[in-house]
Amino acid sequence: MITQTEIARRLGVSQRAVAYALSDDPEAHKELSKETRQRIVKAAEKLGYRPNRYAQLMRGKKSGVIGMIHFASLVQSVAVRAARVAAAIHNAGYQLLADDLLWYPKSAKLVCDSMVDARVEGIVLCNPPQWFPPAELECFRRLKIPVVSISGMEMAGIPQIRADMRQGMFDLTQHLIAIGHRRLTLLASTTDEIVPKAQWPTTERIGGFKDALASNPTVHGEVVRTNYASDTLMDPYRIGMVAMQGLIASGDQLPDVLLCQNDDWALGALAACSEAGLRVPEDIAITGFDSTVFGAYGTTPLTSVTQANDEMANNAVQLLIQMIHGEKIAAKDKPTKWPCRLVVRKSCGSPVVAGKTS
Amino acid sequence: MITQTEIARRLGVSQRAVAYALSDDPEAHKELSKETRQRIVKAAEKLGYRPNRYAQLMRGKKSGVIGMIHFASLVQSVAVRAARVAAAIHNAGYQLLADDLLWYPKSAKLVCDSMVDARVEGIVLCNPPQWFPPAELECFRRLKIPVVSISGMEMAGIPQIRADMRQGMFDLTQHLIAIGHRRLTLLASTTDEIVPKAQWPTTERIGGFKDALASNPTVHGEVVRTNYASDTLMDPYRIGMVAMQGLIASGDQLPDVLLCQNDDWALGALAACSEAGLRVPEDIAITGFDSTVFGAYGTTPLTSVTQANDEMANNAVQLLIQMIHGEKIAAKDKPTKWPCRLVVRKSCGSPVVAGKTS
DNA sequence: GTGAAAGCGCTAACAT
DNA sequence: ATGTTAGCGCTTTCAC
């Protein structure tokens, strides 16, 4: 590894001269004659000199690193969001130190500590789940390392960027009612019951669903709860499949439409229908949420709701950088909500297909 | 941030005493009396002392970081492999510095440099694509930072762990022939034509396909080429859909079975069939490769080939650690091949379904 | 315009 | 058993 001292030795100048020549502060360059500087810069380039970041950090320089703690698994919508955040960090000129906690949840403390050790200037939490221990964030607070979260669990004192899922689910439900569906079932997780108010995505989606039902009294709506299973990590589809199989096995009349919490569950539900010989949307309509790329494919393209992932990622990173620069963020407790957009495809049926309009 | 000096000041001992008390070399502990050491350790814990990694590194300590350069995109099989490598690195007690180059391919040099700057002890390349510039690896070679690759492009001097795709495709083709298919078409990328011998996965798969055909002279086999498109990054399914649409539009007789290079392409092909009113496997059979979780779902679960991702990830990381420890690796040029396993599901048809046995 | 030197937090050799 | 000190590579102040 080539150092400033080494360059100085070879050129017969002082180490200080090399430091000033290679400084990224233009003011420093003026301390040297043009020729001397040129000579040093050339030599540094030729020798492949790279400043020792660790030595720079020891002198109090900022690390230029932003940490991302994510929980991606194979849920495509979450993976895409994490990728968008990674790109936003990169584009903002910061380095990324990423750790996917979902693959080793026991290591929350370890990962947080390693972020501190790496002297990250800020942290983005991507989709923190309800089991994420908020206590681990204490070390960031103590060291005044700013943290923002994008989607996932709400956490006190942490600014959050999220999609307006209530509005998204409201729009979806309204559409389903408008095209003639009268018996609606929402498949939701139990996480909001386990950790009250922690898992807003579920609360919000149920809220939007009920809002829409409230303005349509003749429509029958129901919320069915299902739980994340241990194998959800490697297989986000099974949960929807099992739930749909349960509905079929119950022998009760099926709803007109099953609204799933995400596209992955919906795809699992589609598989269960296919297995049972049910046609979608003719026998039962199915909708997803988050609008994954894959949802658009398949025998039955999914009606879904798109989140503004790009905008949310940029928003989160910009906000974090403002906080890094010491700007006070007003209203930390009110999340920033980005509107969702309804995407209508085949799986929800249409007035004609569903055959249920007046 | 609390330092050794700060602890020493508070306890009224020397900084050296603190350093020896907190050293992870047990020999150093003997330099101190038990009581003194206890007192220091307790205080350090209470104050939340964390050693400054950068200062340690300045003193020549190893970084304990392994870098992973990956190219995950939304191709599930690739994302899973990267996740497995991440877990293996974590389990081996190393820290992970990960960068997904697929999202900013122009930055290959930048990412490699930042790995060097971070003083990584080794590098795992996950699925390097054929456009990855080998020149960027030069800096690792110069600094004697070991590099291994898992899957992806073959690179001179870099030990590679990969799946035996030739055997996997051979087994798959043999099975398809055994259950009665007689007209087989393999959908392969053009990458091996663009960069000869660089893109072995394609070469290997075509090889396995042809090997199987060679031992069954009555069977008609064909290789159709298709190319990665610019939108493949965010949509790995479209390429298969477009290819299938092309086959249908050509008006030629369809093959009995379309063998796709990966599950994502196969799912796209399934979508095209569905759109065109073709039943799978009755009208045409379709197979994938890599066996993604999702391939097992859907109206038509995919016949596919499983790679030993866990084993390959552990193998790669273990090998890298051996190299880090200075062990000479024999036969760097011969890749380690892990066997593939055929997974038969509905999409390839069966003697009865295909209706083509004697 | 340039050289000498301090010091960031730590490890380790040396001295008491 | 404890204290002192040098030095990793860098930035920056001070004196020439």
XYZ file of C-alpha atoms (C1' of nucleotides) in Angstrom:
748
model
C 0.000 0.000 0.000
C 1.408 3.307 -1.085
C 1.341 6.160 1.440
C 1.880 9.901 1.323
C 5.188 9.448 3.081
C 6.278 6.975 0.439
C 5.429 9.382 -2.370
C 7.241 12.175 -0.550
C 10.305 10.010 -0.128
C 10.404 9.086 -3.807
C 9.965 12.667 -4.977
C 12.227 14.164 -2.388
C 9.552 16.475 -1.019
C 7.962 16.700 2.376
C 4.997 14.584 3.357
C 3.080 17.782 3.990
C 3.555 18.814 0.364
C 2.007 15.535 -0.761
C -0.882 15.923 1.659
C -1.639 19.432 0.387
C -1.273 18.453 -3.241
C -3.724 15.584 -2.898
C -6.149 17.304 -0.550
C -9.688 17.602 -1.813
C -9.852 21.070 -0.334
C -8.907 23.417 -3.247
C -7.695 25.986 -0.732
C -4.895 23.628 0.253
C -3.607 23.467 -3.311
C -2.675 27.141 -3.202
C -0.065 26.379 -0.607
C 2.037 24.734 -3.284
C 3.585 25.832 -6.541
C 1.751 24.614 -9.616
C 4.674 22.532 -10.823
C 5.260 20.818 -7.510
C 1.587 19.982 -7.233
C 1.463 18.613 -10.774
C 4.491 16.473 -10.139
C 3.003 15.023 -6.968
C -0.430 14.413 -8.461
C 1.108 12.599 -11.433
C 3.265 10.432 -9.213
C 0.356 9.563 -6.940
C -1.703 8.506 -9.916
C 1.099 6.447 -11.392
C 1.724 4.650 -8.122
C -1.969 3.967 -7.613
C -2.109 5.902 -4.392
C -5.329 5.610 -2.410
C -5.740 7.572 0.806
C -6.106 5.381 3.866
C -9.709 5.979 4.848
C -9.074 4.756 8.353
C -6.324 7.269 8.938
C -8.568 9.984 7.564
C -11.342 8.924 9.897
C -8.957 9.004 12.813
C -8.416 12.633 12.041
C -12.106 13.246 12.409
C -13.175 13.048 8.797
C -16.708 11.850 8.134
C -17.002 8.282 6.928
C -19.295 8.991 3.987
C -21.111 5.768 4.749
C -24.831 5.304 5.230
C -26.049 2.082 6.764
C -29.080 0.218 5.552
C -30.683 -2.380 7.773
C -33.220 -4.303 5.787
C -35.405 -7.326 5.985
C -35.832 -8.308 2.401
C -36.400 -12.062 2.214
C -37.986 -13.191 -0.987
C -40.943 -10.841 -0.839
C -40.359 -9.090 -4.100
C -41.924 -5.776 -3.186
C -39.648 -5.461 -0.178
C -36.562 -6.481 -2.121
C -37.322 -3.866 -4.753
C -37.706 -1.161 -2.150
C -34.368 -2.056 -0.552
C -32.721 -1.978 -3.961
C -34.174 1.464 -4.599
C -32.829 2.742 -1.311
C -29.419 1.293 -2.137
C -29.425 3.111 -5.464
C -30.547 6.373 -3.840
C -27.701 6.186 -1.301
C -25.236 5.469 -4.057
C -26.530 8.331 -6.195
C -26.263 10.725 -3.283
C -22.536 10.017 -3.219
C -22.515 7.935 -0.059
C -21.174 4.488 0.436
C -23.557 1.782 1.490
C -23.129 -0.632 4.348
C -26.017 -3.038 4.084
C -27.143 -5.846 6.326
C -30.143 -8.036 5.774
C -31.320 -8.843 9.259
C -33.964 -11.241 8.108
C -31.358 -13.898 7.517
C -30.021 -13.657 11.039
C -32.575 -11.940 13.271
C -30.721 -12.893 16.421
C -27.958 -10.579 15.398
C -29.808 -7.261 15.652
C -27.422 -5.988 18.282
C -24.404 -7.235 16.427
C -25.463 -5.512 13.240
C -26.273 -2.236 14.982
C -22.926 -2.291 16.752
C -21.079 -2.958 13.541
C -22.832 0.027 11.988
C -21.612 2.175 14.842
C -18.126 0.731 14.580
C -18.109 1.561 10.891
C -18.931 5.149 11.842
C -21.961 5.333 9.588
C -23.328 8.842 9.356
C -26.924 7.702 9.217
C -29.172 4.658 9.065
C -32.063 3.693 6.823
C -34.333 1.000 8.188
C -36.120 -0.768 5.362
C -39.367 -2.440 6.353
C -38.543 -3.137 9.992
C -40.868 -5.922 11.135
C -42.767 -5.868 14.378
C -40.254 -8.103 16.100
C -37.409 -5.689 15.571
C -36.178 -4.652 19.049
C -36.371 -0.813 19.282
C -33.898 -0.984 22.160
C -31.144 -1.705 19.679
C -31.651 1.724 18.160
C -30.722 3.301 21.482
C -27.038 3.249 20.550
C -27.782 5.354 17.486
C -29.733 7.866 19.504
C -26.977 8.152 22.080
C -24.406 8.854 19.423
C -26.775 11.167 17.570
C -26.654 9.046 14.464
C -29.833 9.911 12.577
C -32.220 7.122 11.609
C -35.109 7.120 9.160
C -37.374 4.258 8.272
C -39.093 3.424 5.055
C -42.244 1.386 5.374
C -42.521 -1.340 7.998
C -43.172 -0.839 11.677
C -43.707 2.609 13.101
C -41.151 3.597 15.748
C -41.273 6.463 18.195
C -38.989 9.338 17.283
C -37.970 7.871 13.929
C -39.219 9.752 10.880
C -40.937 7.381 8.542
C -41.612 7.420 4.828
C -44.440 5.176 3.774
C -47.137 4.580 1.244
C -50.644 5.703 1.988
C -52.002 2.202 2.181
C -55.283 3.301 3.651
C -55.979 5.333 0.536
C -54.668 2.527 -1.655
C -56.897 -0.066 -0.076
C -59.826 2.354 -0.122
C -59.451 2.920 -3.867
C -59.131 -0.782 -4.504
C -62.193 -1.645 -2.451
C -64.226 1.133 -4.076
C -63.298 -0.217 -7.484
C -64.258 -3.756 -6.548
C -67.632 -2.549 -5.332
C -68.100 -0.374 -8.426
C -67.607 -3.311 -10.770
C -70.257 -5.283 -8.933
C -68.685 -7.334 -6.161
C -70.918 -7.541 -3.108
C -69.231 -10.001 -0.750
C -65.665 -8.942 0.002
C -63.130 -10.722 2.217
C -59.853 -9.123 3.219
C -57.050 -11.491 4.133
C -54.906 -9.720 6.715
C -52.100 -10.725 9.033
C -52.463 -10.902 12.790
C -49.407 -8.789 13.440
C -51.416 -5.727 14.467
C -53.164 -7.821 17.087
C -49.919 -9.193 18.461
C -48.166 -5.825 18.648
C -50.931 -3.226 18.859
C -50.363 -0.151 16.720
C -46.919 -1.359 15.789
C -47.871 -2.911 12.515
C -49.603 -0.034 10.777
C -49.586 -1.558 7.293
C -52.194 -4.054 8.409
C -54.142 -1.480 10.418
C -54.101 0.956 7.524
C -55.191 -1.552 4.953
C -58.021 -2.747 7.148
C -58.947 0.901 7.739
C -59.168 1.689 4.033
C -61.201 -1.458 3.477
C -63.686 -0.531 6.200
C -63.899 3.098 5.061
C -64.994 1.970 1.648
C -67.485 -0.493 3.109
C -68.949 2.207 5.345
C -69.997 4.222 2.322
C -71.581 1.175 0.708
C -73.974 -0.289 3.277
C -75.354 -2.967 0.985
C -71.954 -4.547 0.594
C -70.859 -7.352 2.905
C -67.268 -7.119 4.090
C -65.242 -9.442 6.263
C -61.698 -9.527 7.570
C -60.056 -12.921 7.864
C -56.862 -13.185 9.858
C -53.934 -15.367 9.041
C -50.509 -15.568 10.529
C -46.967 -15.508 9.282
C -45.478 -18.946 9.513
C -41.910 -19.923 10.136
C -41.358 -20.814 6.515
C -42.634 -17.457 5.244
C -39.051 -16.321 4.942
C -38.198 -18.605 2.112
C -41.722 -18.933 0.793
C -43.962 -15.886 0.932
C -46.581 -17.545 -1.258
C -47.589 -20.437 0.938
C -49.449 -18.328 3.445
C -51.921 -17.169 0.788
C -52.286 -20.667 -0.548
C -53.023 -22.146 2.846
C -55.551 -19.406 3.621
C -57.393 -19.972 0.352
C -57.380 -23.716 0.875
C -58.947 -23.053 4.275
C -61.735 -20.969 2.774
C -62.469 -23.674 0.246
C -62.350 -26.484 2.808
C -64.680 -24.659 5.184
C -67.572 -25.378 2.847
C -68.986 -21.889 3.370
C -70.009 -19.878 0.369
C -66.934 -18.225 -1.060
C -66.762 -14.413 -1.190
C -67.001 -12.648 -4.550
C -63.487 -11.392 -4.085
C -60.554 -12.133 -1.827
C -58.359 -9.108 -1.151
C -54.845 -10.187 -0.200
C -52.360 -8.170 1.809
C -49.695 -8.471 -0.870
C -49.087 -9.903 -4.304
C -47.245 -12.908 -2.972
C -50.173 -14.046 -0.882
C -52.449 -13.435 -3.849
C -50.289 -15.632 -6.058
C -50.479 -18.365 -3.438
C -54.245 -17.981 -3.344
C -54.357 -18.232 -7.132
C -52.437 -21.495 -6.917
C -54.925 -22.883 -4.397
C -57.832 -21.948 -6.676
C -56.174 -23.574 -9.617
C -55.624 -26.744 -7.616
C -59.265 -26.787 -6.516
C -60.496 -26.201 -10.042
C -61.795 -22.715 -9.312
C -61.528 -20.172 -12.111
C -60.255 -16.664 -11.329
C -61.961 -14.244 -11.706
C -65.067 -16.135 -12.857
C -65.595 -18.224 -9.711
C -63.806 -15.925 -7.319
C -61.905 -12.699 -7.867
C -58.539 -12.159 -6.185
C -56.497 -9.005 -5.676
C -52.994 -8.331 -4.418
C -51.110 -5.343 -3.073
C -47.690 -3.757 -3.802
C -47.819 -4.583 -7.483
C -44.780 -6.783 -8.006
C -43.422 -7.286 -11.478
C -44.468 -10.866 -11.441
C -48.056 -10.157 -10.491
C -48.606 -8.865 -14.008
C -47.771 -12.261 -15.493
C -49.236 -15.646 -15.063
C -52.483 -17.058 -16.235
C -54.311 -14.409 -14.283
C -52.590 -11.028 -14.090
C -53.203 -9.552 -10.678
C -55.134 -6.434 -9.900
C -52.968 -4.667 -7.349
C -51.890 -1.375 -5.831
C -48.580 0.272 -6.713
C -46.397 2.039 -4.177
C -44.144 4.896 -5.234
C -40.944 3.014 -4.381
C -38.540 5.257 -6.253
C -39.961 8.427 -4.779
C -40.120 6.980 -1.276
C -36.512 5.783 -1.455
C -35.251 9.171 -2.614
C -37.402 10.894 -0.050
C -36.010 8.773 2.755
C -32.390 9.224 1.734
C -32.770 12.972 1.173
C -34.386 13.326 4.564
C -31.608 11.336 6.176
C -28.954 13.485 4.535
C -30.687 16.611 5.804
C -30.584 15.154 9.281
C -26.928 14.267 8.828
C -26.310 17.901 7.969
C -27.889 18.831 11.223
C -31.159 20.226 9.950
C -33.938 19.888 12.436
C -36.772 17.776 11.139
C -40.152 19.052 12.194
C -42.955 16.645 13.000
C -40.845 13.529 13.375
C -43.868 11.647 14.544
C -46.046 12.162 11.505
C -44.999 9.838 8.740
C -44.709 11.144 5.209
C -47.295 9.347 3.125
C -46.934 8.781 -0.581
C -50.068 8.082 -2.594
C -50.728 4.608 -3.952
C -52.011 3.891 -7.421
C -54.599 1.274 -8.336
C -53.585 -1.123 -11.122
C -56.538 -2.977 -12.591
C -55.823 -6.257 -14.306
C -57.720 -9.422 -15.006
C -57.831 -11.054 -11.560
C -60.469 -8.774 -10.053
C -62.985 -9.443 -12.804
C -65.060 -6.817 -14.574
C -68.777 -6.026 -14.588
C -69.200 -8.398 -17.498
C -66.885 -11.126 -16.288
C -68.145 -10.985 -12.754
C -71.717 -10.937 -14.050
C -72.946 -9.121 -11.031
C -73.939 -5.645 -12.233
C -77.575 -4.670 -12.288
C -17.404 8.065 21.918
C -15.669 6.532 24.870
C -11.956 5.700 24.506
C -9.423 3.695 26.460
C -7.824 6.917 27.608
C -11.154 8.165 28.895
C -11.707 4.975 30.907
C -8.174 5.198 32.250
C -8.733 8.789 33.315
C -11.943 7.962 35.123
C -10.488 4.979 36.970
C -7.158 6.632 37.675
C -5.170 3.897 35.936
C -2.894 4.031 32.937
C -4.227 3.726 29.410
C -2.003 0.710 28.986
C -3.793 -1.066 31.806
C -7.102 -0.529 30.032
C -5.700 -1.757 26.740
C -4.377 -4.940 28.366
C -7.545 -5.531 30.336
C -9.716 -5.289 27.246
C -7.390 -7.061 24.860
C -8.791 -10.150 23.205
C -5.440 -11.826 23.631
C -5.753 -13.783 26.929
C -1.987 -13.546 27.371
C -2.316 -9.795 27.828
C -4.711 -10.253 30.748
C -1.975 -11.862 32.804
C -0.125 -8.583 32.862
C -2.707 -7.225 35.251
C -3.971 -8.153 38.681
C -7.366 -9.833 38.669
C -9.015 -7.042 40.613
C -7.699 -4.283 38.374
C -8.804 -6.125 35.307
C -12.268 -6.769 36.710
C -12.658 -3.129 37.620
C -11.666 -1.983 34.145
C -13.843 -4.525 32.329
C -16.850 -3.538 34.421
C -16.317 0.160 33.789
C -15.858 -0.380 30.055
C -19.095 -2.303 29.912
C -20.955 0.303 31.904
C -19.725 3.121 29.727
C -20.575 1.250 26.558
C -16.994 1.209 25.367
C -16.416 0.001 21.835
C -12.907 -0.234 20.453
C -12.278 2.093 17.544
C -11.934 -0.316 14.649
C -10.150 2.260 12.572
C -7.469 2.778 15.160
C -7.063 -0.978 15.443
C -6.718 -1.265 11.701
C -4.097 1.448 11.695
C -2.087 -0.773 13.939
C -2.214 -3.501 11.332
C -5.108 -5.531 12.653
C -7.144 -7.425 10.088
C -10.452 -5.834 9.166
C -12.542 -8.975 9.564
C -14.570 -7.879 6.554
C -15.343 -9.908 3.460
C -16.684 -8.090 0.442
C -19.450 -9.451 -1.728
C -19.958 -8.015 -5.181
C -23.209 -9.276 -6.555
C -25.610 -8.768 -9.396
C -28.884 -9.808 -7.974
C -31.688 -7.930 -9.745
C -35.071 -9.529 -9.438
C -34.007 -12.921 -10.704
C -34.996 -14.912 -7.681
C -32.471 -17.688 -8.032
C -29.635 -15.177 -8.078
C -31.006 -13.224 -5.132
C -31.280 -16.419 -3.110
C -27.705 -17.363 -3.869
C -26.447 -13.939 -2.779
C -28.447 -14.212 0.431
C -26.906 -17.615 1.114
C -23.425 -16.232 0.635
C -24.240 -13.338 2.960
C -25.388 -15.782 5.622
C -22.301 -17.959 5.163
C -20.008 -14.945 5.602
C -21.920 -13.905 8.685
C -21.794 -17.402 10.136
C -18.056 -17.596 9.566
C -17.690 -14.608 11.878
C -16.815 -12.085 9.236
C -18.494 -8.791 8.539
C -20.090 -8.297 5.178
C -19.594 -5.372 2.864
C -22.018 -5.902 0.026
C -22.556 -4.013 -3.181
C -25.069 -4.870 -5.828
C -23.411 -3.809 -9.039
C -26.397 -4.536 -11.181
C -28.042 -1.342 -10.090
C -25.097 0.785 -11.120
C -22.919 -1.160 -13.536
C -20.889 1.901 -14.468
C -19.463 1.942 -10.982
C -17.474 -1.287 -11.120
C -14.222 0.530 -10.491
C -15.748 2.642 -7.749
C -17.073 -0.404 -5.939
C -13.809 -2.335 -6.254
C -11.874 0.652 -4.948
C -14.186 1.059 -2.020
C -13.664 -2.608 -1.174
C -9.933 -2.022 -1.141
C -10.349 1.138 0.908
C -12.392 -0.815 3.413
C -9.488 -3.257 3.679
C -11.615 -6.297 2.940
C -9.717 -9.503 3.485
C -11.367 -11.255 0.569
C -13.999 -10.929 -2.127
C -16.861 -13.137 -3.235
C -18.187 -12.444 -6.691
C -21.775 -13.630 -6.995
C -22.905 -14.378 -10.516
C -20.611 -11.963 -12.334
C -22.188 -11.320 -15.746
C -20.253 -11.365 -18.995
C -19.983 -7.583 -19.092
C -18.102 -7.408 -15.817
C -14.687 -5.885 -16.581
C -11.993 -8.330 -15.358
C -9.532 -5.432 -15.361
C -11.163 -4.106 -12.224
C -10.044 -7.208 -10.378
C -6.442 -6.261 -11.056
C -6.347 -4.102 -7.931
C -7.266 -7.125 -5.818
C -4.565 -9.229 -7.391
C -1.955 -6.537 -6.871
C -2.816 -6.288 -3.197
C -3.085 -10.063 -2.858
C -6.697 -9.866 -1.781
C -8.122 -13.293 -2.604
C -11.202 -13.519 -4.806
C -13.562 -16.423 -5.424
C -16.601 -16.487 -7.629
C -19.810 -18.392 -7.296
C -21.654 -19.088 -10.502
C -21.700 -16.533 -13.301
C -18.869 -15.845 -15.723
C -15.670 -17.821 -15.584
C -12.575 -15.690 -14.944
C -8.922 -16.607 -15.340
C -7.158 -17.241 -12.062
C -10.306 -16.952 -9.954
C -11.463 -20.181 -8.313
C -15.086 -20.747 -9.095
C -17.841 -22.669 -7.382
C -20.708 -23.537 -9.637
C -23.484 -25.953 -10.288
C -22.980 -28.734 -12.782
C -25.505 -27.357 -15.208
C -24.425 -29.683 -17.963
C -25.417 -32.646 -15.841
C -28.585 -30.852 -14.715
C -29.693 -30.104 -18.241
C -28.730 -33.608 -19.338
C -30.908 -35.177 -16.653
C -33.800 -32.873 -17.479
C -33.573 -33.594 -21.203
C -33.301 -37.324 -20.594
C -36.424 -37.194 -18.455
C -38.351 -35.258 -21.071
C -37.415 -37.804 -23.691
C -38.234 -40.665 -21.370
C -41.755 -39.435 -20.800
C -42.375 -39.237 -24.509
C -41.430 -35.828 -25.818
C -39.891 -36.000 -29.286
C -39.528 -32.403 -30.437
C -37.512 -30.382 -27.948
C -36.585 -26.709 -28.150
C -34.083 -25.118 -25.794
C -34.419 -21.384 -25.262
C -30.943 -20.026 -24.573
C -29.378 -16.599 -24.352
C -26.910 -15.282 -26.895
C -24.343 -14.313 -24.302
C -22.008 -17.172 -25.105
C -21.943 -16.030 -28.730
C -21.171 -12.439 -27.766
C -18.407 -13.295 -25.317
C -17.112 -16.695 -26.397
C -16.446 -19.091 -23.551
C -17.147 -16.397 -20.988
C -20.724 -17.327 -20.355
C -20.394 -20.963 -19.461
C -23.877 -21.387 -17.976
C -25.336 -21.121 -21.444
C -22.617 -23.257 -22.996
C -23.031 -25.892 -20.319
C -26.767 -26.050 -20.567
C -26.628 -26.339 -24.334
C -23.966 -29.021 -23.897
C -26.115 -31.091 -21.571
C -29.054 -30.726 -23.916
C -27.032 -31.900 -26.912
C -25.434 -34.769 -24.978
C -28.863 -36.139 -24.193
C -30.021 -35.697 -27.775
C -26.944 -37.480 -29.078
C -27.941 -40.640 -27.263
C -31.474 -40.453 -28.618
C -31.154 -40.143 -32.397
C -34.888 -40.275 -33.062
C -35.512 -37.146 -31.050
C -35.491 -33.749 -32.725
C -33.761 -30.992 -30.774
C -33.331 -27.336 -31.542
C -31.685 -24.398 -29.808
C -33.414 -21.036 -30.150
C -31.482 -17.952 -29.171
C -32.900 -14.932 -27.475
C -31.225 -11.917 -26.015
C -31.292 -10.064 -22.749
C -33.156 -6.818 -23.188
C -32.572 -3.554 -21.386
C -35.614 -4.045 -19.215
C -34.538 -7.512 -18.090
C -33.187 -5.951 -14.930
C -36.563 -5.068 -13.533
C -38.499 -7.719 -15.398
C -36.832 -11.074 -15.863
C -40.063 -12.663 -17.069
C -40.682 -10.655 -20.222
C -37.883 -12.251 -22.185
C -39.517 -15.674 -21.910
C -42.909 -14.256 -22.748
C -41.650 -12.502 -25.858
C -39.828 -15.619 -27.017
C -42.909 -17.797 -26.621
C -45.057 -15.227 -28.389
C -42.536 -15.353 -31.222
C -42.816 -19.134 -31.497
C -46.577 -18.918 -31.600
C -46.632 -16.056 -34.106
C -44.237 -17.861 -36.440
C -47.003 -20.258 -37.377
C -44.583 -23.195 -37.332
C -45.561 -26.318 -35.502
C -44.795 -25.843 -31.823
C -42.272 -28.164 -30.144
C -43.521 -30.755 -27.655
C -41.582 -28.992 -24.941
C -39.832 -25.660 -24.499
C -36.834 -25.838 -22.163
C -36.129 -22.416 -20.653
C -32.800 -21.235 -19.312
C -34.328 -20.299 -15.959
C -37.604 -20.324 -14.073
C -38.291 -16.674 -14.722
C -38.205 -17.128 -18.464
C -40.399 -20.194 -18.083
C -42.983 -18.236 -16.115
C -43.006 -15.606 -18.855
C -43.489 -18.357 -21.430
C -46.360 -19.756 -19.375
C -47.999 -16.340 -19.417
C -47.696 -16.154 -23.192
C -49.294 -19.597 -23.552
C -52.110 -18.604 -21.288
C -52.703 -15.468 -23.327
C -52.756 -17.455 -26.536
C -55.126 -20.036 -25.093
C -52.542 -22.804 -25.087
C -52.737 -25.314 -22.257
C -49.551 -26.353 -20.439
C -48.538 -29.165 -20.498
C -51.323 -30.505 -22.762
C -50.623 -28.315 -25.791
C -46.998 -27.626 -25.033
C -44.789 -28.589 -22.098
C -42.500 -26.021 -20.506
C -39.562 -26.400 -18.127
C -37.451 -23.978 -16.135
C -34.087 -24.070 -14.429
C -32.786 -23.064 -10.984
C -35.959 -24.065 -9.216
C -37.182 -20.847 -7.614
C -39.696 -20.985 -4.809
C -42.299 -19.401 -6.962
C -41.921 -21.857 -9.784
C -43.676 -24.441 -7.625
C -46.812 -22.332 -7.468
C -49.127 -21.024 -10.095
C -51.615 -22.816 -12.232
C -48.828 -24.911 -13.632
C -46.030 -25.790 -11.207
C -42.752 -25.806 -13.077
C -40.525 -28.750 -13.686
C -37.077 -27.417 -12.955
C -33.533 -28.166 -11.813
C -32.334 -27.320 -8.303
C -28.876 -25.995 -7.561
C -27.211 -26.688 -4.233
C -27.166 -23.023 -3.202
C -26.463 -23.565 0.470
C -23.618 -25.941 -0.168
C -22.147 -23.771 -2.895
C -22.286 -20.661 -0.715
C -20.560 -22.406 2.194
C -18.028 -23.940 -0.155
C -17.176 -20.562 -1.659
C -16.827 -18.824 1.692
C -14.784 -21.651 3.213
C -12.486 -21.639 0.221
C -12.087 -17.880 0.462
C -11.228 -18.101 4.137
C -8.616 -20.740 3.397
C -7.103 -18.396 0.856
C -7.216 -15.553 3.365
C -5.265 -17.753 5.730
C -2.671 -18.136 3.052
C -3.355 -21.705 2.058
C -2.431 -22.401 -1.511
C -5.375 -23.488 -3.589
C -4.515 -26.145 -6.104
C -6.144 -26.171 -9.504
C -7.505 -22.657 -9.466
C -8.592 -23.037 -13.027
C -10.854 -26.002 -12.573
C -14.185 -24.925 -11.126
C -15.737 -26.930 -8.340
C -18.972 -28.352 -9.654
C -21.917 -29.188 -7.430
C -24.488 -31.640 -8.739
C -27.933 -30.424 -9.760
C -31.148 -32.208 -8.920
C -34.122 -32.630 -11.226
C -37.484 -31.524 -9.805
C -40.411 -32.928 -11.734
C -43.686 -31.042 -11.506
C -46.715 -30.612 -13.688
C -45.409 -28.314 -16.420
C -43.385 -30.925 -18.285
C -46.314 -33.267 -18.695
C -46.232 -36.974 -18.108
C -46.553 -39.980 -20.409
C -50.314 -39.915 -19.884
C -50.806 -36.162 -20.020
C -48.505 -35.673 -22.952
C -50.183 -38.579 -24.683
C -47.125 -39.387 -26.676
C -45.864 -42.708 -25.359
C -46.134 -45.790 -27.474
C 6.679 28.146 -0.781
C 8.266 24.453 2.440
C 9.645 21.560 6.663
C 8.685 20.093 11.393
C 5.565 18.412 14.542
C 1.223 17.358 17.097
C -2.320 14.182 17.636
C -6.620 11.066 16.374
C -7.124 5.722 19.442
C -4.962 1.919 19.582
C -1.120 -1.962 20.199
C 3.127 -3.485 21.831
C 7.859 -3.037 23.040
C 10.473 -1.217 26.641
C 11.474 0.708 31.194
C 10.557 1.020 36.056
C 2.445 -5.193 38.351
C 2.377 -0.731 36.288
C 4.004 3.473 33.598
C 6.124 5.406 29.358
C 6.648 5.668 24.680
C 6.768 4.912 19.558
C 4.189 4.723 15.616
C 0.271 3.216 12.086
C -1.266 7.425 7.834
C -3.339 11.284 7.771
C -4.717 16.546 8.492
C -3.492 20.810 10.057
C -1.056 24.325 12.710
C 3.158 26.691 13.331
C 7.587 28.230 12.310
C 11.052 29.024 8.832
